[in-house]
């Protein structure tokens, strides 16, 4: 296989952060020797998460076996997922905001037509539902565990306790029409074709606020692995958590 030099659009700060986490993990478990040092393992994991490079490509580029690549990436993802903030922890930061924006996204997966629970009728494809909270400037604050793509956004928000947490905190939340019927201070646009003028104005203002939440979706999709996940659905939550931690470490 031919090998060529490439680049990753991340800062050295992100690499140093992950290197430190991996070095600490190796010390905790008493690792004596590895094929790659912690810094190279961190680089390998970032190439997979950010660029979506396959195990075979990484094995050829780093001169190690495919099984070793799999173990290194899984170890890095688990180390990052372990320090990802929970919703309760994220709420301490969120309470300082004037309001938050709630939205859901579908992370595409490679599944066959028989996998009905993972098929989203809205997006006409298989995937995993992830709920995202952003601040008024569109910065990513928290991402939920992944649920099958057939899960409705409002059902997913209730399942994760997002609606209850917003209600308890009394924090205003902007969301789209998918969250119609949500309890608490969740603001959604009016539905219908023949709306009064003031309702049209309300929907226009609402859309201008909520569109900032699309920046968070773009932030997630900048990690190219999330554009087409080919791993087990049981691992996707850890991958999302790892991406969230790396994003916070780089900002």
Rosetta silent file (secondary structure, phi, psi, omega in degrees, C-alpha in Angstrom):
SEQUENCE: XXXXXXXXXXXXXXXXXXXXXXXXXXXXXXXXXXXXXXXXXXXXXXXXXXXXXXXXXXXXXXXXXXXXXXXXXXXXXXXXXXXXXXXXXXXXXXXXXXXXXXXXXXXXXXXXXXXXXXXXXXXXXXXXXXXXXXXXXXXXXXXXXXXXXXXXXXXXXXXXXXXXXXXXXXXXXXXXXXXXXXXXXXXXXXXXXXXXXXXXXXXXXXXXXXXXXXXXXXXXXXXXXXXXXXXXXXXXXXXXXXXXXXXXXXX
SCORE:     score description
SCORE:     0.000 S_00000001
   1 L     0.000  135.682  177.708    0.000    0.000    0.000 S_00000001
   2 L   -75.198  143.798 -179.669    1.262    3.471   -0.872 S_00000001
   3 L  -124.551  136.632  179.432    1.738    5.890    2.023 S_00000001
   4 L  -137.877  152.369  178.876    1.767    9.687    1.778 S_00000001
   5 L   -71.350  144.452 -179.840    2.025   12.540    4.341 S_00000001
   6 L  -138.327 -173.933 -179.377   -1.225   14.200    5.325 S_00000001
   7 L  -142.251  160.163  178.043   -2.528   16.728    7.858 S_00000001
   8 L  -124.559  129.167 -176.259   -5.284   17.064   10.465 S_00000001
   9 L   -80.444   59.295  175.729   -7.062   20.387   10.925 S_00000001
  10 L  -132.023  158.022 -178.780   -6.609   20.396   14.702 S_00000001
  11 L   -84.549  162.887  175.236   -4.278   22.353   16.957 S_00000001
  12 H   -62.818  -23.998  177.679   -1.309   20.999   18.852 S_00000001
  13 H   -61.588  -40.796  178.410   -3.268   21.730   22.008 S_00000001
  14 H   -65.080  -42.460  179.053   -5.732   18.948   21.169 S_00000001
  15 H   -63.397  -43.264  179.779   -2.894   16.501   20.514 S_00000001
  16 H   -64.921  -38.050  179.060   -1.193   17.375   23.803 S_00000001
  17 H   -61.978  -49.573 -178.803   -4.448   16.986   25.715 S_00000001
  18 H   -67.756  -37.080  176.909   -5.119   13.498   24.351 S_00000001
  19 H   -59.320  -42.939  178.899   -1.481   12.510   24.775 S_00000001
  20 H   -62.791  -40.751  178.800   -1.681   13.461   28.443 S_00000001
  21 H   -65.268  -40.892 -179.186   -4.848   11.400   28.956 S_00000001
  22 H   -71.310  -38.239  177.933   -3.305    8.349   27.288 S_00000001
  23 H   -63.700  -40.382  178.130   -0.032    8.693   29.184 S_00000001
  24 H   -65.117  -39.635  179.066   -1.965    8.860   32.468 S_00000001
  25 H   -64.625  -42.176  179.299   -3.979    5.776   31.507 S_00000001
  26 H   -62.176  -38.422  179.020   -0.817    3.825   30.675 S_00000001
  27 H   -67.946  -37.929 -179.342    0.639    4.742   34.041 S_00000001
  28 H   -65.515  -39.994 -177.620   -2.544    3.692   35.847 S_00000001
  29 H   -91.787   -1.722  175.632   -2.651    0.245   34.247 S_00000001
  30 L    73.459   39.079  178.843    1.126   -0.235   34.460 S_00000001
  31 L   -68.919  131.265 -178.799    1.909   -0.509   30.746 S_00000001
  32 L   -96.294  -38.811 -175.838    5.588   -1.376   30.188 S_00000001
  33 L  -150.568  141.966  175.522    5.917   -1.288   26.419 S_00000001
  34 L  -136.320  155.953  177.011    3.811   -0.333   23.403 S_00000001
  35 L   -64.554  -33.076  179.400    4.408   -0.357   19.679 S_00000001
  36 L  -123.525  143.375  172.622    3.662    3.364   19.616 S_00000001
  37 L   -68.796  168.526 -176.484    4.332    6.050   22.239 S_00000001
  38 H   -59.199  -36.327 -178.740    1.354    7.919   23.722 S_00000001
  39 H   -66.253  -39.293  178.844    1.835   10.865   21.368 S_00000001
  40 H   -72.730  -35.283  175.854    1.668    8.646   18.263 S_00000001
  41 H   -64.045  -40.054  177.739   -1.338    6.790   19.629 S_00000001
  42 H   -63.680  -42.054  178.590   -3.057   10.140   20.178 S_00000001
  43 H   -63.210  -40.344  178.471   -2.242   11.184   16.616 S_00000001
  44 H   -61.818  -45.625 -179.420   -3.629    7.901   15.308 S_00000001
  45 H   -64.663  -39.974  178.987   -6.887    8.349   17.241 S_00000001
  46 H   -66.734  -37.002  177.792   -7.296   11.934   16.036 S_00000001
  47 H   -63.533  -36.167  179.164   -6.739   10.868   12.421 S_00000001
  48 H   -71.995  -46.860 -175.741   -9.539    8.324   12.812 S_00000001
  49 H   -73.458  -43.976 -175.132  -12.004   10.623   14.574 S_00000001
  50 H   -80.450  -42.848 -173.928  -11.328   13.830   12.662 S_00000001
  51 H  -100.016  -13.218 -179.109  -10.549   12.497    9.191 S_00000001
  52 L    72.991   21.360  179.385  -12.461    9.225    9.268 S_00000001
  53 L   -62.810  140.682 -178.572   -9.419    7.205    8.173 S_00000001
  54 L   -77.407  166.668  178.576  -10.061    3.468    8.202 S_00000001
  55 H   -61.159  -39.392 -179.003   -8.178    0.934   10.303 S_00000001
  56 H   -65.179  -41.413  178.965   -6.398   -0.380    7.196 S_00000001
  57 H   -64.588  -42.589 -179.494   -5.227    3.093    6.190 S_00000001
  58 H   -69.123  -37.027  178.421   -3.978    3.846    9.695 S_00000001
  59 H   -61.863  -41.817  178.997   -2.250    0.482   10.005 S_00000001
  60 H   -69.347  -40.371 -177.341   -0.304    1.150    6.806 S_00000001
  61 H   -69.892  -35.167 -177.319    0.514    4.723    7.750 S_00000001
  62 H  -100.201   -1.688  175.787    1.744    3.946   11.272 S_00000001
  63 L    68.985   36.788  178.456    3.377    0.611   10.471 S_00000001
  64 L  -131.650  174.117 -179.164    1.304   -1.495   12.883 S_00000001
  65 L   -79.934  159.311 -179.665   -1.340   -4.191   12.595 S_00000001
  66 H   -63.531  -39.320  178.828   -5.048   -3.559   12.078 S_00000001
  67 H   -62.898  -36.703  178.240   -5.876   -5.254   15.395 S_00000001
  68 H   -67.560  -39.926  176.412   -3.453   -2.930   17.167 S_00000001
  69 H   -59.233  -45.196 -179.733   -5.076    0.094   15.523 S_00000001
  70 H   -59.451  -46.035 -179.420   -8.479   -1.105   16.737 S_00000001
  71 H   -65.596  -41.188 -178.817   -7.232   -1.505   20.323 S_00000001
  72 H   -64.311  -44.277 -178.871   -5.470    1.870   20.322 S_00000001
  73 H   -67.377  -43.424 -179.849   -8.504    3.738   19.018 S_00000001
  74 H   -62.316  -39.593  178.789  -10.898    1.986   21.370 S_00000001
  75 H   -63.907  -43.386 -179.701   -8.635    2.766   24.321 S_00000001
  76 H   -64.966  -43.068 -179.722   -8.437    6.449   23.355 S_00000001
  77 H   -63.549  -43.230  179.942  -12.214    6.738   22.874 S_00000001
  78 H   -66.058  -37.918  178.865  -12.915    5.086   26.230 S_00000001
  79 H   -64.440  -37.882  178.719  -10.398    7.332   28.006 S_00000001
  80 H   -75.110  -43.455 -178.372  -12.087   10.427   26.602 S_00000001
  81 H   -61.027  -29.711 -177.919  -15.661    9.206   27.110 S_00000001
  82 L   -66.860  -22.578 -178.767  -14.909    8.588   30.792 S_00000001
  83 L  -108.961    9.468  178.197  -14.388   12.311   31.417 S_00000001
  84 L   -68.698  140.802 -178.181  -17.268   13.592   29.274 S_00000001
  85 L   -70.490  140.274  173.058  -19.688   15.809   31.254 S_00000001
  86 L   -80.170  173.526  178.945  -23.059   14.383   32.222 S_00000001
  87 H   -63.654  -39.469  179.592  -26.240   16.428   31.797 S_00000001
  88 H   -63.024  -39.770  178.262  -26.212   17.309   35.498 S_00000001
  89 H   -69.903  -39.375  178.776  -22.632   18.563   35.227 S_00000001
  90 H   -65.628  -29.760 -179.101  -23.396   20.478   32.045 S_00000001
  91 H   -62.583  -29.708  179.058  -26.348   22.137   33.774 S_00000001
  92 H   -64.967  -32.560  174.959  -23.996   24.006   36.107 S_00000001
  93 H   -80.443  -40.075 -176.731  -22.557   25.758   33.061 S_00000001
  94 H   -64.415  -34.174 -178.303  -25.881   26.082   31.280 S_00000001
  95 L   -62.136  -19.171  179.651  -27.534   27.871   34.240 S_00000001
  96 L   -84.926   -4.944 -178.460  -25.189   30.802   33.634 S_00000001
  97 L   -92.440  153.828  177.162  -26.579   31.290   30.107 S_00000001
  98 L   -67.004  -38.774  176.278  -29.544   33.482   29.186 S_00000001
  99 E  -162.528  170.619  176.637  -31.049   30.597   27.235 S_00000001
 100 E  -128.449  162.570  177.470  -30.047   27.462   25.379 S_00000001
 101 E  -114.717  127.031  179.962  -30.888   25.995   21.985 S_00000001
 102 E  -108.647  132.562  178.014  -32.025   22.380   21.776 S_00000001
 103 E  -153.669  159.656  177.830  -31.843   20.426   18.544 S_00000001
 104 E  -118.779  153.903  177.966  -31.462   16.870   17.344 S_00000001
 105 E  -139.409  156.917  177.966  -29.343   15.373   14.604 S_00000001
 106 E  -108.271  122.203  175.748  -29.070   12.016   12.872 S_00000001
 107 E   -93.516  113.167 -175.944  -25.645   10.382   12.663 S_00000001
 108 E   -63.048  141.903  175.893  -25.708    8.097    9.596 S_00000001
 109 E  -130.542  162.052  179.109  -24.771    4.436   10.059 S_00000001
 110 L   -96.469   94.433  178.234  -24.329    1.561    7.616 S_00000001
 111 L  -129.818  157.185 -179.131  -27.291   -0.696    8.292 S_00000001
 112 L   -87.490  170.855 -175.735  -29.511   -2.770    6.052 S_00000001
 113 L   -61.729  -24.765 -177.807  -33.221   -2.205    5.471 S_00000001
 114 L   -70.884  -17.639 -178.300  -34.134   -4.916    8.011 S_00000001
 115 L   -82.347   69.588 -173.966  -32.766   -2.794   10.870 S_00000001
 116 H   -58.814  -43.309 -177.879  -36.047   -0.936   11.337 S_00000001
 117 H   -57.886  -22.508 -177.563  -35.314    0.642   14.761 S_00000001
 118 H   -96.667    1.870 -177.654  -32.391    2.545   13.239 S_00000001
 119 E   -92.793  125.103  178.478  -34.306    3.872   10.228 S_00000001
 120 E   -95.762  116.128  177.121  -35.378    7.517   10.376 S_00000001
 121 L   -65.636  -28.567  179.756  -38.519    8.202    8.375 S_00000001
 122 L   -68.645  -43.977 -176.357  -37.732   11.923    8.501 S_00000001
 123 L   -96.709   -8.054  178.635  -34.266   11.590    6.961 S_00000001
 124 L    59.520   41.566  177.473  -35.012    8.451    4.904 S_00000001
 125 E  -161.631  167.218  177.894  -31.876    6.694    6.097 S_00000001
 126 E   -85.501  145.032 -179.738  -30.466    4.635    8.965 S_00000001
 127 E  -177.690 -172.860  179.118  -28.771    6.428   11.815 S_00000001
 128 E  -122.359  135.030 -179.010  -28.549    7.297   15.500 S_00000001
 129 E   -85.720  126.220  177.535  -30.438   10.164   17.151 S_00000001
 130 E  -128.016  129.399  177.574  -28.307   12.592   19.193 S_00000001
 131 E   -95.155  140.089 -174.126  -29.674   15.609   21.077 S_00000001
 132 E  -129.029  137.530  174.326  -27.482   18.697   21.312 S_00000001
 133 E  -113.286  131.876  179.022  -27.547   21.741   23.601 S_00000001
 134 E  -128.428  160.223  178.901  -25.843   24.966   22.515 S_00000001
 135 L   -85.643  177.955 -177.824  -25.423   28.398   24.061 S_00000001
 136 L   -60.475  -15.105 -179.870  -26.890   31.636   22.553 S_00000001
 137 L  -100.988    7.134  177.931  -23.806   31.955   20.321 S_00000001
 138 L    83.188   14.441  179.210  -24.116   28.464   18.844 S_00000001
 139 L   -85.532  135.847 -176.736  -21.272   26.925   20.858 S_00000001
 140 E   -68.119  124.385  179.579  -21.623   23.240   21.648 S_00000001
 141 E  -106.360  -42.040 -174.380  -22.286   22.628   25.347 S_00000001
 142 E  -157.739  145.892  175.460  -23.505   19.050   25.617 S_00000001
 143 E  -129.223  139.750 -174.565  -24.414   16.069   23.453 S_00000001
 144 L   -83.030  165.169  167.890  -26.654   13.224   24.537 S_00000001
 145 L   -59.756  155.487 -176.631  -26.106    9.465   24.324 S_00000001
 146 L   -84.908  136.783  175.034  -27.140    8.032   20.962 S_00000001
 147 E  -118.279  159.620  178.046  -30.560    6.433   20.459 S_00000001
 148 E   -53.367  145.721 -173.497  -31.884    4.508   17.425 S_00000001
 149 L   -61.638  -20.620  179.792  -32.715    6.790   14.500 S_00000001
 150 L   -75.796   -9.006 -179.258  -36.431    5.997   14.608 S_00000001
 151 L   -70.643  129.927  177.157  -36.699    7.807   17.968 S_00000001
 152 L   -69.744  149.027 -177.392  -38.590   11.105   17.744 S_00000001
 153 H   -58.794  -43.083 -179.915  -36.678   14.192   18.911 S_00000001
 154 H   -65.649  -40.385  176.784  -39.195   15.003   21.659 S_00000001
 155 H   -62.280  -42.404  179.334  -39.165   11.398   22.882 S_00000001
 156 H   -64.513  -42.209  179.787  -35.362   11.438   22.935 S_00000001
 157 H   -62.722  -40.583  177.304  -35.273   14.739   24.857 S_00000001
 158 H   -68.739  -38.888  179.983  -37.642   13.350   27.470 S_00000001
 159 H   -60.715  -40.497 -178.351  -35.726   10.081   27.659 S_00000001
 160 H   -81.030   -7.695 -179.400  -32.478   11.896   28.439 S_00000001
 161 L    81.413   16.789 -177.590  -34.188   14.137   31.015 S_00000001
 162 H   -68.185  -44.805 -178.385  -33.459   17.323   29.067 S_00000001
 163 H   -63.248  -44.833 -179.976  -36.996   18.705   29.330 S_00000001
 164 H   -63.412  -39.375  179.763  -37.184   17.984   33.064 S_00000001
 165 H   -65.985  -40.216  177.695  -33.772   19.595   33.663 S_00000001
 166 H   -63.988  -42.342 -178.645  -34.810   22.744   31.764 S_00000001
 167 H   -64.450  -44.303 -179.196  -38.054   22.953   33.724 S_00000001
 168 H   -62.890  -38.733 -179.121  -36.308   22.511   37.084 S_00000001
 169 H   -80.921  -14.842 -177.360  -33.749   25.201   36.240 S_00000001
 170 L    65.947   28.539 -176.468  -36.393   27.549   34.834 S_00000001
 171 L   -94.896  132.977  178.442  -34.115   28.165   31.857 S_00000001
 172 E   -70.072  144.775 -175.917  -35.581   29.259   28.551 S_00000001
 173 E  -139.927  130.095  177.094  -34.953   26.932   25.648 S_00000001
 174 E   -99.657  134.551 -179.619  -35.446   27.452   21.910 S_00000001
 175 L  -147.285  169.105 -178.708  -36.309   24.414   19.799 S_00000001
 176 L   -90.332 -171.885 -174.046  -37.876   23.546   16.445 S_00000001
 177 H   -65.227  -19.506 -179.669  -41.324   22.155   15.616 S_00000001
 178 H   -64.471  -16.964 -176.925  -40.261   18.614   16.505 S_00000001
 179 H  -103.682   20.604  175.473  -40.541   19.577   20.187 S_00000001
 180 L   -59.521  133.046 -179.587  -44.179   20.680   20.049 S_00000001
 181 L    94.220   -1.041  178.497  -45.898   19.592   23.242 S_00000001
 182 L   -69.574  140.124  178.160  -42.789   19.732   25.428 S_00000001
 183 L   -80.911  162.225  176.134  -43.451   20.771   28.992 S_00000001
 184 L    84.358 -170.422 -174.809  -41.653   23.621   30.689 S_00000001
 185 L   -79.502   55.592  177.532  -40.048   26.761   29.211 S_00000001
 186 E  -102.865  116.197 -176.877  -39.406   25.287   25.743 S_00000001
 187 E   -96.245  125.373 -179.542  -40.229   27.784   22.997 S_00000001
 188 L  -126.450  158.451  179.354  -41.217   26.375   19.599 S_00000001
 189 L   -73.377  160.536  175.363  -42.546   28.054   16.428 S_00000001
 190 L   -73.129  147.210  178.805  -46.217   28.139   15.533 S_00000001
 191 L  -108.050  154.654  178.048  -47.435   25.457   13.143 S_00000001
 192 L   124.323  159.620 -178.838  -49.880   25.787   10.276 S_00000001
 193 L   -89.533  -38.756 -174.651  -50.164   27.282    6.811 S_00000001
 194 L  -106.834   81.469 -178.811  -52.536   30.175    7.435 S_00000001
 195 L   -98.894  152.710  175.236  -50.989   32.012   10.352 S_00000001
 196 L   -69.322  162.208 -174.342  -51.693   35.511   11.508 S_00000001
 197 H   -60.538  -41.428 -177.434  -49.108   38.158   10.770 S_00000001
 198 H   -67.561  -27.856  176.470  -47.827   38.373   14.339 S_00000001
 199 H   -72.904  -36.068  174.783  -47.319   34.607   14.364 S_00000001
 200 H   -62.802  -42.184  178.302  -45.278   34.839   11.153 S_00000001
 201 H   -63.349  -40.176  178.025  -43.132   37.540   12.783 S_00000001
 202 H   -62.015  -44.861 -179.264  -42.703   35.325   15.837 S_00000001
 203 H   -64.786  -35.746  178.064  -41.586   32.385   13.681 S_00000001
 204 H   -65.505  -45.710  177.968  -39.103   34.584   11.800 S_00000001
 205 H   -63.904  -41.214  179.530  -37.529   35.834   15.030 S_00000001
 206 H   -61.012  -42.568 -178.705  -37.528   32.315   16.434 S_00000001
 207 H   -65.459  -36.757  179.472  -35.747   30.970   13.346 S_00000001
 208 H   -64.880  -34.512  178.557  -33.027   33.646   13.584 S_00000001
 209 H   -75.615  -47.538 -173.397  -32.276   32.570   17.146 S_00000001
 210 H   -69.994  -26.752 -177.562  -32.513   28.838   16.575 S_00000001
 211 H   -62.815  -21.705  177.447  -30.377   28.816   13.418 S_00000001
 212 H   -64.280  -25.844  177.975  -27.336   29.476   15.595 S_00000001
 213 H   -66.639  -19.805  177.672  -27.763   25.953   16.892 S_00000001
 214 H   -65.647  -22.699  177.125  -26.858   24.672   13.433 S_00000001
 215 H   -63.147  -35.977  178.605  -23.290   25.739   14.163 S_00000001
 216 H   -66.519  -38.054  177.044  -23.119   23.008   16.797 S_00000001
 217 H   -63.474  -41.112  177.593  -24.297   20.451   14.252 S_00000001
 218 H   -64.085  -35.236  177.765  -21.574   21.630   11.887 S_00000001
 219 H   -61.997  -43.684  178.313  -19.074   21.280   14.732 S_00000001
 220 H   -65.307  -46.304 -175.829  -20.040   17.649   15.202 S_00000001
 221 H   -72.505  -13.111  173.169  -20.031   16.857   11.486 S_00000001
 222 L   -65.445  -23.157  172.572  -16.564   18.409   11.123 S_00000001
 223 L   -83.735   99.730 -166.142  -15.409   15.182   12.784 S_00000001
 224 H   -62.314  -21.167  177.230  -15.737   13.161    9.603 S_00000001
 225 H   -60.658  -32.535 -177.770  -16.149    9.835   11.370 S_00000001
 226 H   -76.467   -7.448  178.214  -19.600   11.011   12.472 S_00000001
 227 H   -79.431  -21.437  178.416  -20.681   11.514    8.854 S_00000001
 228 L  -160.050   92.353 -177.225  -20.760    7.759    8.259 S_00000001
 229 E   -84.448  130.045 -179.374  -20.347    5.495   11.280 S_00000001
 230 L  -117.521    8.574 -179.727  -19.399    1.897   10.546 S_00000001
 231 L   -90.772  178.376  176.629  -18.783    0.684   14.095 S_00000001
 232 L   -62.376  143.184  178.797  -21.154   -1.135   16.438 S_00000001
 233 H   -63.517  -21.727  179.027  -24.126    0.969   17.536 S_00000001
 234 H   -71.772  -16.115 -177.618  -23.137    0.197   21.136 S_00000001
 235 H   -99.734   -8.815 -172.808  -19.945    2.224   20.679 S_00000001
 236 H   -67.059  -36.160  178.202  -21.448    5.334   19.089 S_00000001
 237 H   -59.705  -43.825  178.835  -22.302    6.997   22.407 S_00000001
 238 H   -64.889  -36.476  178.471  -18.656    6.769   23.491 S_00000001
 239 H   -64.333  -43.960  178.726  -17.523    8.170   20.134 S_00000001
 240 H   -62.930  -43.013  178.333  -19.860   11.162   20.503 S_00000001
 241 H   -62.306  -41.234  179.218  -18.637   11.747   24.072 S_00000001
 242 H   -62.664  -43.010  177.833  -15.017   11.557   22.916 S_00000001
 243 H   -62.645  -40.841  178.840  -15.646   14.120   20.184 S_00000001
 244 H   -60.978  -44.746 -179.971  -17.350   16.416   22.697 S_00000001
 245 H   -64.172  -44.181  179.247  -14.383   16.257   25.082 S_00000001
 246 H   -64.664  -36.721  177.471  -11.879   16.907   22.280 S_00000001
 247 H   -62.886  -45.079  179.107  -13.953   19.831   21.031 S_00000001
 248 H   -66.306  -33.550  179.915  -13.968   21.429   24.490 S_00000001
 249 H   -70.455  -25.350 -177.044  -10.241   20.772   24.855 S_00000001
 250 H   -93.313   -3.440 -178.554   -9.492   22.584   21.597 S_00000001
 251 L  -114.891    0.000    0.000  -11.549   25.713   22.379 S_00000001
